[in-house]
Coordinates of C-alpha atoms and ligand atoms in Angstrom, one line a residue:
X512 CA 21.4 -22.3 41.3
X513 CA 18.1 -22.6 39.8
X514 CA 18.5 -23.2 36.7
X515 CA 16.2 -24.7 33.8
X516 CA 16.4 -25.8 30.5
X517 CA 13.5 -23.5 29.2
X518 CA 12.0 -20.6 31.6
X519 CA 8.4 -19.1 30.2
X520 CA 7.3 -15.7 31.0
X521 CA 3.8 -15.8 31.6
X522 CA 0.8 -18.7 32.4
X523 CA -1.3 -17.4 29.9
X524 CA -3.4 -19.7 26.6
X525 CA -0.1 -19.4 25.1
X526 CA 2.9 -19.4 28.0
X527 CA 1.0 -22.8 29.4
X528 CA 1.0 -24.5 25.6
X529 CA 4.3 -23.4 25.0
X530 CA 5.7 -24.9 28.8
X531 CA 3.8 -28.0 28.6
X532 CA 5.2 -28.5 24.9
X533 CA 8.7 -27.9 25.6
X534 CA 8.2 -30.5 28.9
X535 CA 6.3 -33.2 27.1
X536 CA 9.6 -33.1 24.6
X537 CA 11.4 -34.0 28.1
X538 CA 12.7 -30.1 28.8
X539 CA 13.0 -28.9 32.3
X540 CA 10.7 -26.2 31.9
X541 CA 9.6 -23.1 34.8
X542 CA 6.6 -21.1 33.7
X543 CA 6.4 -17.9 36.2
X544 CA 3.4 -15.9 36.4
X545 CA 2.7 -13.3 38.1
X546 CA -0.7 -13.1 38.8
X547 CA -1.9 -15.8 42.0
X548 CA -3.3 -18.2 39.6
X549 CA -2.5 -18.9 35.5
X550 CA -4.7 -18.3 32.5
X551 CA -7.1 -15.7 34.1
X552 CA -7.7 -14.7 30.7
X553 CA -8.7 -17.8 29.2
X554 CA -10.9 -18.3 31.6
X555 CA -13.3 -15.0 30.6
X556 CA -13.0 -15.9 27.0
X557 CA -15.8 -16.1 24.5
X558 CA -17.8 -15.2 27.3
X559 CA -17.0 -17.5 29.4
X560 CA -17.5 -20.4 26.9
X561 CA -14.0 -20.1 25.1
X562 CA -14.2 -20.1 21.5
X563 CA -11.1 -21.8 21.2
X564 CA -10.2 -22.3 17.5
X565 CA -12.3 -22.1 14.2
X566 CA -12.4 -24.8 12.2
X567 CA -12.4 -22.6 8.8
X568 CA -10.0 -24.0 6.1
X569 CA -6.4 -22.1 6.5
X570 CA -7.0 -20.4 3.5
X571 CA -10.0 -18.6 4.5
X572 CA -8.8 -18.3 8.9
X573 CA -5.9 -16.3 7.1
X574 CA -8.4 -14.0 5.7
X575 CA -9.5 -13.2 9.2
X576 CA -6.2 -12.6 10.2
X577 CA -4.3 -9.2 10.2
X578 CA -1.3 -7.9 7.7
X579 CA 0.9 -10.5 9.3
X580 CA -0.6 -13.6 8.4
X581 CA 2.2 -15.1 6.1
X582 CA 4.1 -14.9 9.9
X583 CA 2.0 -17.9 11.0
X584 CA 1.5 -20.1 8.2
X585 CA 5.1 -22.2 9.7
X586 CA 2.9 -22.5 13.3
X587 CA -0.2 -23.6 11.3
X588 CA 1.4 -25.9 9.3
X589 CA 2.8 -27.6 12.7
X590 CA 0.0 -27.4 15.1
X591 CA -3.7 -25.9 13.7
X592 CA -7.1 -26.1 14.4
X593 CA -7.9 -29.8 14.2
X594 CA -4.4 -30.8 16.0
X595 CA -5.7 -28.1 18.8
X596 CA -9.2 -29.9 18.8
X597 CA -7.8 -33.3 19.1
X598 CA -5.6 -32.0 21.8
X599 CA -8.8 -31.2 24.2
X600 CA -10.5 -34.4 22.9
X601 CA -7.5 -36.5 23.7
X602 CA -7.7 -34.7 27.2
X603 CA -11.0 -35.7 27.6
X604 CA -13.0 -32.3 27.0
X605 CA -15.1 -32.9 23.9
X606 CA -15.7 -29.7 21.8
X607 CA -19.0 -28.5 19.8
X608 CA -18.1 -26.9 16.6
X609 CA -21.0 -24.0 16.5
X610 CA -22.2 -21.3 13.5
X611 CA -19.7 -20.3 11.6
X612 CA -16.8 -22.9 12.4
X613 CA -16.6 -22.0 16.1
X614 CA -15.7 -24.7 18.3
X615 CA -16.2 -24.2 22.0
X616 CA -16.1 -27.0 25.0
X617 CA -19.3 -28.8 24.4
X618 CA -20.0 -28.2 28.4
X619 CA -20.1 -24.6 27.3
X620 CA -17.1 -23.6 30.2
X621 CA -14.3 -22.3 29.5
X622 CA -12.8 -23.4 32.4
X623 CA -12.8 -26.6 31.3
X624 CA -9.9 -26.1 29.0
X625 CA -8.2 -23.8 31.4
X626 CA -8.2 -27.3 33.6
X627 CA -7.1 -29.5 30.9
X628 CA -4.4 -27.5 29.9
X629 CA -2.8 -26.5 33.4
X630 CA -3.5 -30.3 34.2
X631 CA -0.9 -31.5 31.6
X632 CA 1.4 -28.7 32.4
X633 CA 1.6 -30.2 35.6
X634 CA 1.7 -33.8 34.6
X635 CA 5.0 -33.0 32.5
X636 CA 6.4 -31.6 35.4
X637 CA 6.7 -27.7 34.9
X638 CA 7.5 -25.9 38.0
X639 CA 4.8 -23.0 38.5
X640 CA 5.9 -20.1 40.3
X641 CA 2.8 -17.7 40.5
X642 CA 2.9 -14.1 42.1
X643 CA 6.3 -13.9 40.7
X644 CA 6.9 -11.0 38.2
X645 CA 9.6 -11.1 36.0
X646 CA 11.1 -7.5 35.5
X647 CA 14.3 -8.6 32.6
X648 CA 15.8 -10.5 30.7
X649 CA 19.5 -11.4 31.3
X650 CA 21.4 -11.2 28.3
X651 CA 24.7 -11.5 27.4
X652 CA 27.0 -10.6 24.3
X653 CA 23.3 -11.0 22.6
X654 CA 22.5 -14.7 23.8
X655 CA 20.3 -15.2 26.6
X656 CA 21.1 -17.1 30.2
X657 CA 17.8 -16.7 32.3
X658 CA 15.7 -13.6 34.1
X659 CA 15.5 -11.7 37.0
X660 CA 12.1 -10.9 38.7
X661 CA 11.1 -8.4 41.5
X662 CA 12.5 -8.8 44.1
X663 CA 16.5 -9.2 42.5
X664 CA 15.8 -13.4 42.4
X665 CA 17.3 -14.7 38.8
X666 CA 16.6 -17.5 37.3
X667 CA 18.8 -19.2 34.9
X668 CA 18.0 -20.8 31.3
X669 CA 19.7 -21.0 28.0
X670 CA 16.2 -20.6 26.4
X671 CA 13.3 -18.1 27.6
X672 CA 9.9 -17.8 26.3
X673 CA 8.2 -13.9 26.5
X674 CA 4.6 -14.9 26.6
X675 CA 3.4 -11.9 28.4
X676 CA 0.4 -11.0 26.0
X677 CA -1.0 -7.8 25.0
X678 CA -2.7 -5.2 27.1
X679 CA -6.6 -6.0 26.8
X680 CA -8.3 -6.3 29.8
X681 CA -5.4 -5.6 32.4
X682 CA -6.9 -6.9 35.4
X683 CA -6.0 -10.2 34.0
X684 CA -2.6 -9.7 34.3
X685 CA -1.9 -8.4 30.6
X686 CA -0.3 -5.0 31.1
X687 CA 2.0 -4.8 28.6
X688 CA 5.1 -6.2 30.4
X689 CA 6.5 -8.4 27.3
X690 CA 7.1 -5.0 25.3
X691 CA 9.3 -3.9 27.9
X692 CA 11.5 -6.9 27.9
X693 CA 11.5 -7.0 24.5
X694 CA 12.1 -3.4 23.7
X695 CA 15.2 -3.9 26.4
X696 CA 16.5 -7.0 24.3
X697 CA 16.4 -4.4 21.4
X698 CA 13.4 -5.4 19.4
X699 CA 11.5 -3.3 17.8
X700 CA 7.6 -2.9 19.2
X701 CA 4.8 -2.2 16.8
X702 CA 2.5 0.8 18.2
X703 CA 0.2 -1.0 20.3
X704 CA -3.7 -0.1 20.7
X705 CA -6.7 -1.1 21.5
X706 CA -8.4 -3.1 19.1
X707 CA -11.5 -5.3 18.6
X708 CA -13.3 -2.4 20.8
X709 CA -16.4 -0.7 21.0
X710 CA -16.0 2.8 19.3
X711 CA -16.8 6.4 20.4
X712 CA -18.8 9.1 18.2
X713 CA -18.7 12.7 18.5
X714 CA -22.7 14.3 18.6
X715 CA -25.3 13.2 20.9
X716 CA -27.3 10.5 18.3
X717 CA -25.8 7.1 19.0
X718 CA -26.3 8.0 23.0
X719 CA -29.8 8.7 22.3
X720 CA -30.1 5.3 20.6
X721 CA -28.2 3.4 23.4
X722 CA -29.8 -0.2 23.8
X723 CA -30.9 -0.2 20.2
X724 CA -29.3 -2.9 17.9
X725 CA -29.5 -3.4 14.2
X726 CA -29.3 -6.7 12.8
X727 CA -28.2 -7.2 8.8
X728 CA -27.2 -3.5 8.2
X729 CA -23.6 -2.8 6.6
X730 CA -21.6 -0.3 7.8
X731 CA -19.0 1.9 5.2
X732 CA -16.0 3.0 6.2
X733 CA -14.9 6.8 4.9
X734 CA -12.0 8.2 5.3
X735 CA -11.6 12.4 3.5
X736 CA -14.3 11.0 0.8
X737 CA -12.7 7.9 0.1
X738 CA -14.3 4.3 0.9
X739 CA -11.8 1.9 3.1
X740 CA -14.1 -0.8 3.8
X741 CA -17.4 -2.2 4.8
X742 CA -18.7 -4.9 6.8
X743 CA -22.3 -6.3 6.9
X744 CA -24.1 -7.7 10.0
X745 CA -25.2 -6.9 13.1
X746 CA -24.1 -3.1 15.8
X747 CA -25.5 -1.7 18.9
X748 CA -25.5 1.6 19.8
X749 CA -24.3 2.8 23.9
X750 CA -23.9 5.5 25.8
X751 CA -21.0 6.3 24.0
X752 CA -21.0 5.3 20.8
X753 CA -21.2 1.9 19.1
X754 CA -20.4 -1.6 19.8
X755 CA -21.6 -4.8 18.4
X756 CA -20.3 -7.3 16.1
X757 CA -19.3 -5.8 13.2
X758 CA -17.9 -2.6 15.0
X759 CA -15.4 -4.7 16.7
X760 CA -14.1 -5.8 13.8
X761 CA -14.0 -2.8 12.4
X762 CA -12.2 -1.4 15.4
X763 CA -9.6 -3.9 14.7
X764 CA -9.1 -3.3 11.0
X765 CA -8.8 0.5 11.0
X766 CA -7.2 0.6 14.8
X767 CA -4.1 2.7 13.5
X768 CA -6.5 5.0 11.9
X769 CA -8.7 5.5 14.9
X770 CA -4.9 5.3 17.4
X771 CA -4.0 8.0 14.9
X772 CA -7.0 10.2 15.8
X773 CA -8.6 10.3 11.7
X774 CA -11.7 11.6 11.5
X775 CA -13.2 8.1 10.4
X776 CA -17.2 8.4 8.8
X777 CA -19.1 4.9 9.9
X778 CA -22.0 5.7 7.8
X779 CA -24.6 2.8 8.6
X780 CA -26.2 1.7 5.4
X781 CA -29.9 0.5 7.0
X782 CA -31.3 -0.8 3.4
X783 CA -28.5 -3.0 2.4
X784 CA -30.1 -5.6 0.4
X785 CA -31.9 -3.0 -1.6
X786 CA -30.5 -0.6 -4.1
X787 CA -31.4 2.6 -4.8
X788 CA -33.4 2.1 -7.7
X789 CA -35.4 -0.6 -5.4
X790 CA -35.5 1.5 -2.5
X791 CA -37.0 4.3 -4.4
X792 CA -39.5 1.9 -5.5
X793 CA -40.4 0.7 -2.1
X794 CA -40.5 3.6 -0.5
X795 CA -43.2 5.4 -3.5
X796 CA -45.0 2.4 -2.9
X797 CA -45.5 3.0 1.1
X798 CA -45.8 6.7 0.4
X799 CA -48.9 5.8 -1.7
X800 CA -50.3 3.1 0.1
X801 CA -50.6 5.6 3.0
X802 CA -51.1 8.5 1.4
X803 CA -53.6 9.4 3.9
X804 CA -51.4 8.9 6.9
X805 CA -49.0 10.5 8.8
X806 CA -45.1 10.5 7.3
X807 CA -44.4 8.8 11.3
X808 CA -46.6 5.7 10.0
X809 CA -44.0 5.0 7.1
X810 CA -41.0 6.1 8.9
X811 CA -42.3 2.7 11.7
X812 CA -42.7 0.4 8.6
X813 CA -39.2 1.2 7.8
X814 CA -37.3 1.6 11.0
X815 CA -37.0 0.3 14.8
X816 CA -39.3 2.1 17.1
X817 CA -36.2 3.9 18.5
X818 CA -35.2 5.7 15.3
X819 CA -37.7 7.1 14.1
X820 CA -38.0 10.4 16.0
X821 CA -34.3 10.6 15.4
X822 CA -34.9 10.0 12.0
X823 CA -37.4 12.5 11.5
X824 CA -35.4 15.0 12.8
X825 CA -32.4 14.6 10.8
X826 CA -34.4 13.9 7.4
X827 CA -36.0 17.6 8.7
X828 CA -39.7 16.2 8.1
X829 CA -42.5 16.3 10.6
X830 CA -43.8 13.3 11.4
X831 CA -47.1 14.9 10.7
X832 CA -46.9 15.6 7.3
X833 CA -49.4 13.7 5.2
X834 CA -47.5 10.9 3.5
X835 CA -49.0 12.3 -0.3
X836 CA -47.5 15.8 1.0
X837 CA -43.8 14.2 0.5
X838 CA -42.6 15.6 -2.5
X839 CA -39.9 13.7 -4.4
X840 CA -36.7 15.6 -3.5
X841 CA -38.0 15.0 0.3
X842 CA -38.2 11.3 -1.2
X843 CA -34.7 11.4 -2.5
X844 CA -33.5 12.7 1.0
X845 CA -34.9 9.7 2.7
X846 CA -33.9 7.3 0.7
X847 CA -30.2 8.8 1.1
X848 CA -30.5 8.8 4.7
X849 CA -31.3 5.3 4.5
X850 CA -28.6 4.0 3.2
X851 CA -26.1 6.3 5.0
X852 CA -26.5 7.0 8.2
X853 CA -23.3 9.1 9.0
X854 CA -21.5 8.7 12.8
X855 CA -17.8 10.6 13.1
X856 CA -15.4 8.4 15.2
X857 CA -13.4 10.2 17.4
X858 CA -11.7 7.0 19.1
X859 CA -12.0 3.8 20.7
X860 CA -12.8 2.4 24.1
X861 CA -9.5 2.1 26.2
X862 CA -7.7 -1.3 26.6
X863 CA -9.8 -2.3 29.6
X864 CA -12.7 -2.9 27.3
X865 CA -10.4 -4.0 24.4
X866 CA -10.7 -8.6 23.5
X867 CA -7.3 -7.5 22.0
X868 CA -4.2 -5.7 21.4
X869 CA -2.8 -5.0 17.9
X870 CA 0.6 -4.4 17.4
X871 CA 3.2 -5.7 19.9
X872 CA 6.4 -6.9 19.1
X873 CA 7.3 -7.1 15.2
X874 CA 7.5 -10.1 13.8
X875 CA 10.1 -9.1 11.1
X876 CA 12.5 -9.7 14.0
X877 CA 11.2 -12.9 14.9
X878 CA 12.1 -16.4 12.9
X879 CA 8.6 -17.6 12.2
X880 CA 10.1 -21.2 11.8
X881 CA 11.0 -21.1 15.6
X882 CA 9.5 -18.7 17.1
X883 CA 13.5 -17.9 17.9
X884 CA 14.3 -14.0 18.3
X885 CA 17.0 -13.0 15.0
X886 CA 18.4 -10.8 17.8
X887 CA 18.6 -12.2 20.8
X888 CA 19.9 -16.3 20.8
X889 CA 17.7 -18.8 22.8
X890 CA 14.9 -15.5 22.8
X891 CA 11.4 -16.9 21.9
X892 CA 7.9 -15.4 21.6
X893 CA 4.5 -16.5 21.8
X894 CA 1.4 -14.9 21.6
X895 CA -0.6 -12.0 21.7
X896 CA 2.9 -9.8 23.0
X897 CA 3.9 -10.1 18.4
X898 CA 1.9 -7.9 16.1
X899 CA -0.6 -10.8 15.7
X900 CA -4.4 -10.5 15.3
X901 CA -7.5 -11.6 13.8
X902 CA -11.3 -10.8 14.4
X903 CA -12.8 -12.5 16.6
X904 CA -14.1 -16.1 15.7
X905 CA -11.7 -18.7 17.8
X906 CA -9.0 -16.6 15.7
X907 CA -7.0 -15.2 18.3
X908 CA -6.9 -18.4 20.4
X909 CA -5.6 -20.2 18.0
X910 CA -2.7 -17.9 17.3
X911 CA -1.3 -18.2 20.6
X912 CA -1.6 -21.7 21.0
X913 CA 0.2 -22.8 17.6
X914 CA 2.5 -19.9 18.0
X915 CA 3.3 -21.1 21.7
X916 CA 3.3 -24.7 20.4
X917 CA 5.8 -24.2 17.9
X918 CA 8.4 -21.9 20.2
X919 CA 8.1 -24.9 22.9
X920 CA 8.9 -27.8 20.5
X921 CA 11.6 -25.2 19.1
X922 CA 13.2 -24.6 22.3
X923 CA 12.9 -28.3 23.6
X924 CA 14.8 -29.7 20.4
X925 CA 17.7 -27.2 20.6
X926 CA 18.3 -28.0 24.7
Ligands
FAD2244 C1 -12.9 -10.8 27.4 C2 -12.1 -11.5 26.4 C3 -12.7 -12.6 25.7 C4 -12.0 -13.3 24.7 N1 -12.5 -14.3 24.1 C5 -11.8 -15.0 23.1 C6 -12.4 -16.1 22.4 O1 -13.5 -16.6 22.8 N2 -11.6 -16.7 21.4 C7 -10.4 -16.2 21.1 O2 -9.8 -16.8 20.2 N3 -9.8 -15.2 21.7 C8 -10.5 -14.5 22.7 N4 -9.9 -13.5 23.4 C9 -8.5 -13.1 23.0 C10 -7.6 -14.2 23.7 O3 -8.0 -14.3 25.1 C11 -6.1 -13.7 23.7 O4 -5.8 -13.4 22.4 C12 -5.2 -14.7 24.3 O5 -5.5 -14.9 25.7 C13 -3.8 -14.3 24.2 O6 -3.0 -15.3 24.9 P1 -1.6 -15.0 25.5 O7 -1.2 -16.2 26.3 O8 -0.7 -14.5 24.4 O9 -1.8 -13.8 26.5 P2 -2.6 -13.7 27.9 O10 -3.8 -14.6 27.9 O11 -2.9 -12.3 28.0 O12 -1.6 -14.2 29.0 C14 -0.4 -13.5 29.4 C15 0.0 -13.9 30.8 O13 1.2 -13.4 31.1 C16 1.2 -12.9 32.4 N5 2.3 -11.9 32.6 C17 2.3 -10.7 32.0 N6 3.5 -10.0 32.4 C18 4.1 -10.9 33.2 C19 5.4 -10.7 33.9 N7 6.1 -9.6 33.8 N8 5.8 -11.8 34.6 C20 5.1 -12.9 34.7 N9 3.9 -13.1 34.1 C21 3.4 -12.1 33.3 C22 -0.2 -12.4 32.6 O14 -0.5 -12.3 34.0 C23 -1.0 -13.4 31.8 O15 -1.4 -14.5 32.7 C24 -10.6 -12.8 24.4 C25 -10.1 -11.8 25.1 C26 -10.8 -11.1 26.1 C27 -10.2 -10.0 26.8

C-alpha cells in the first residue's frame, strides 16, 4: 500500500516549501504534480527574475495585502521575509534586494530558486510523482486518509496538503483544481476572479492610445459619483484598454466590483502634483506666453505627442485656434480635462493574462495557526488555492511560501 505520512497536492512555490518542510522535520512526505515538471510557475515569475519576497516591515507588507491579512500574521510570525532570504542564501543563491524592498536572485533568474528549492526537496527525500493528477480527496467520517488520482490509483496519508493554486495563467498547471477538492471536503470557496490584470474600457480612446504610457499620473476610482480609491504612478494604454502598474493593482483591489460587472470610472488625473488653483495658473501662463500660436503648441507643452489630437477632440477645440482666442470657460474645460480623464471599465482580462487569483478557498474555515482545515482533520492548505492576495511587490510569493511553511511544520509535528 502506498502510504505516506504527508501527501501534497501540487509542486508549485508553495506545495514544494510545504513537502520539503514537513520532510526536513523527518515526515515521509509524496508531493504529486501533475504537470511533467514542478514549479512551472515560479519559474515565469517577476518576469523571469522572481521577485521572491519584499523586505518591507510586516506592518507596512500587510498594507499590501488584501482583507485577509490578520489570516497570515501566525505564518509571518513563523517563517517571513528575512527567514525566506536566508533560506536561498543558506542554499547558496544570494539575493539583491532592489527599489522598493524587492529582493530577487542576484543572478537575476528565477530559475535559480526553482533549483534550490526542488534540490532540497529532493535531498529530504520527498517522492515526486509528476504527470499525476489528483482528482479527490478521501475522507472519512470528516478525517482524512489519502487521495485518489486519475486513473482510480489512491494514495494513502493521515495528513494532505491542497496546494493546487489559483487559476492565473493556466498553462502552468493552475486550473483551479484545489477549489474542487475543497468545495467536495465541504469548504466554502470565495468567488474567484481574475485579479492583478490588465483592464478593458468601453469607447474607442484607450485603443487609439495603445503603446502610450504615463508615468506619475494618479488614477481615481468612481463608482455612481462616489470616490473608492486612487493610486498614483505609472499605466499604459492597449488595444483594449489599460494595463500598467497601477492598473493592476487596481484590478486587484476592486476585482469584485469589476467580477460583478459595476460600471467602474478610472478617471486619469494627468496634473497630479498640481492643484487646481496652480494649474489654472500654469496654464494662463502658456496661454499668454503663446498667445500668438496655435492652441496644438500648448496642448504639446502639456501632453505626450499621442494625446494631443485626442485631446483636442474631446476638450472640442481646434488645434488652430489662436492661443489668445481661448476664452476662460474653454480654460476651465481644459484644466478639468486634465485632471480627469474619464475611461468606463467594462471588465478585466481573463485569467490567462491574470499574475493572480483572488478569492479561493475561505480562510474562516481554515485554522491560521496550522494551516489545519476546522472541517476536515489532517486537511491542510497552502497558497494561492485560500482567499489570499496582495499587489504585486514579492507579496504574493511570500504568502505561499510562509503559508506552505507553516502547514508542513504543522503536519510533520502532529505525524
Ligand atoms: C506571470 C506571473 C508572474 C508572477 N510573478 C510574481 C513575482 O515576481 N512575485 C510574486 O510574489 N508573485 C508572482 N506571481 C504570483 C505567484 O507566482 C503565485 O502567487 C504563486 O506561484 C502561488 O503559488 P502556489 O504554489 O500557491 O500555486 P502555483 O504556483 O500556481 O502552483 C500550483 C501547482 O499545483 C499543480 N496542480 C494543480 N492542480 C493539481 C492537481 N489536481 N493535481 C496535482 N497537481 C496540481 C499545478 O500544476 C501547479 O504546479 C506571478 C504570477 C504570474 C502568473
Amino acid at each position: 500500500m502506498d502510504k505516506y505520512d504527508v501527501i501534497v497536492v501540487g509542486a508549485g512555490a508553495a506545495g514544494m516549501m510545504a513537502a520539503g518542510r514537513a520532510a526536513e522535520m523527518g515526515a515521509k512526505v509524496l508531493l504529486i504534480e501533475k504537470m511533467n515538471q514542478p514549479g512551472r510557475k515560479l519559474r515565469i515569475t517577476g518576469k523571469g527574475r522572481c521577485n521572491l519576497t519584499n523586505v518591507a516591515p510586516m506592518r507596512e507588507f500587510m498594507e499590501q495585502v488584501g482583507d485577509n491579512w490578520r489570516f497570515l500574521k501566525h505564518a509571518f510570525n513563523t517563517f517571513f521575509s528575512n527567514e525566506l532570504i536566508e533560506f536561498f542564501q543558506t542554499k547558496k543563491v544570494d539575493i539583491t534586494v532592489e527599489r522598493g524592498g524587492r529582493a530577487f536572485p542576484t543572478s537575476e533568474l528565477a530559475g535559480d530558486i526553482f533549483t534550490a528549492l526542488i534540490r532540497w526537496v529532493e535531498r529530504n527525500k520527498v517522492d515526486i510523482r509528476k504527470e499525476v493528477k489528483v482528482e479527490k480527496l478521501l475522507i472519512e467520517d470528516n478525517i482524512i486518509n489519502g487521495v485518489e488520482v486519475y486513473g482510480g490509483h489512491t494514495y494513502y496519508a493521515d495528513k494532505v496538503i491542497v496546494a493546487t493554486g489559483g487559476m492565473s495563467y493556466p498553462a502552468t498547471g493552475s486550473t483551479g483544481d484545489g477549489y474542487k477538492l475543497a468545495t467536495d471536503a465541504g469548504h466554502t470557496i470565495i468567488n474567484v476572479r481574475p485579479a492583478l490584470v490588465p483592464l478593458e474600457t468601453a469607447g474607442d480612446i484607450a485603443p487609439q492610445l495603445q503603446g502610450l504610457s504615463l508615468k506619475n499620473v494618479k488614477v481615481n476610482v468612481w463608482l455612481d459619483g462616489k470616490k473608492l480609491g486612487e493610486a498614483f504612478g505609472e499605466m499604459m494604454f492597449t488595444h483594449f484598454g489599460l494595463t500598467g502598474p497601477i492598473i493592476l493593482t487596481l484590478s486587484r483591489r476592486f476585482s469584485q466590483e469589476i467580477y460583478d460587472k459595476k460600471p467602474l470610472i478610472f478617471a486619469i488625473d494627468l496634473k497630479p502634483a498640481l492643484d487646481d488653483q496652480k494649474l489654472d495658473a500654469r496654464l494662463l501662463r502658456d496661454l499668454n506666453e503663446h498667445g500668438k500660436m496655435k492652441f496644438q503648441s500648448v496642448l504639446r507643452l502639456l501632453l505626450p505627442g499621442k494625446l494631443v489630437d485626442i485631446a483636442a477632440d474631446l476638450l472640442k477645440i481646434s488645434q488652430d485656434k489662436l492661443c489668445n482666442q481661448i476664452s476662460s470657460e474653454e480654460r476651465k474645460r481644459i484644466r478639468l480635462w486634465l485632471k480627469d480623464f474619464r475611461f468606463t471599465i467594462t471588465g478585466s482580462r481573463s485569467f490567462a493574462e491574470a499574475i493572480i487569483t483572488s478569492g479561493g478557498v475561505d480562510v474562516k474555515e481554515v485554522d491560521p495557526k496550522t494551516m489545519q482545515s476546522k472541517l476536515v482533520h489532517g486537511l491542510y492548505f497552502a497558497g494561492e488555492v485560500m482567499d489570499l492576495d496582495a499587489n504585486t511587490g514579492g507579496y504574493n510569493l511570500q504568502i505561499a511560501f510562509s503559508t506552505a511553511w507553516l502547514a508542513g511544520e504543522s503536519c510533520a509535528k502532529t505525524s
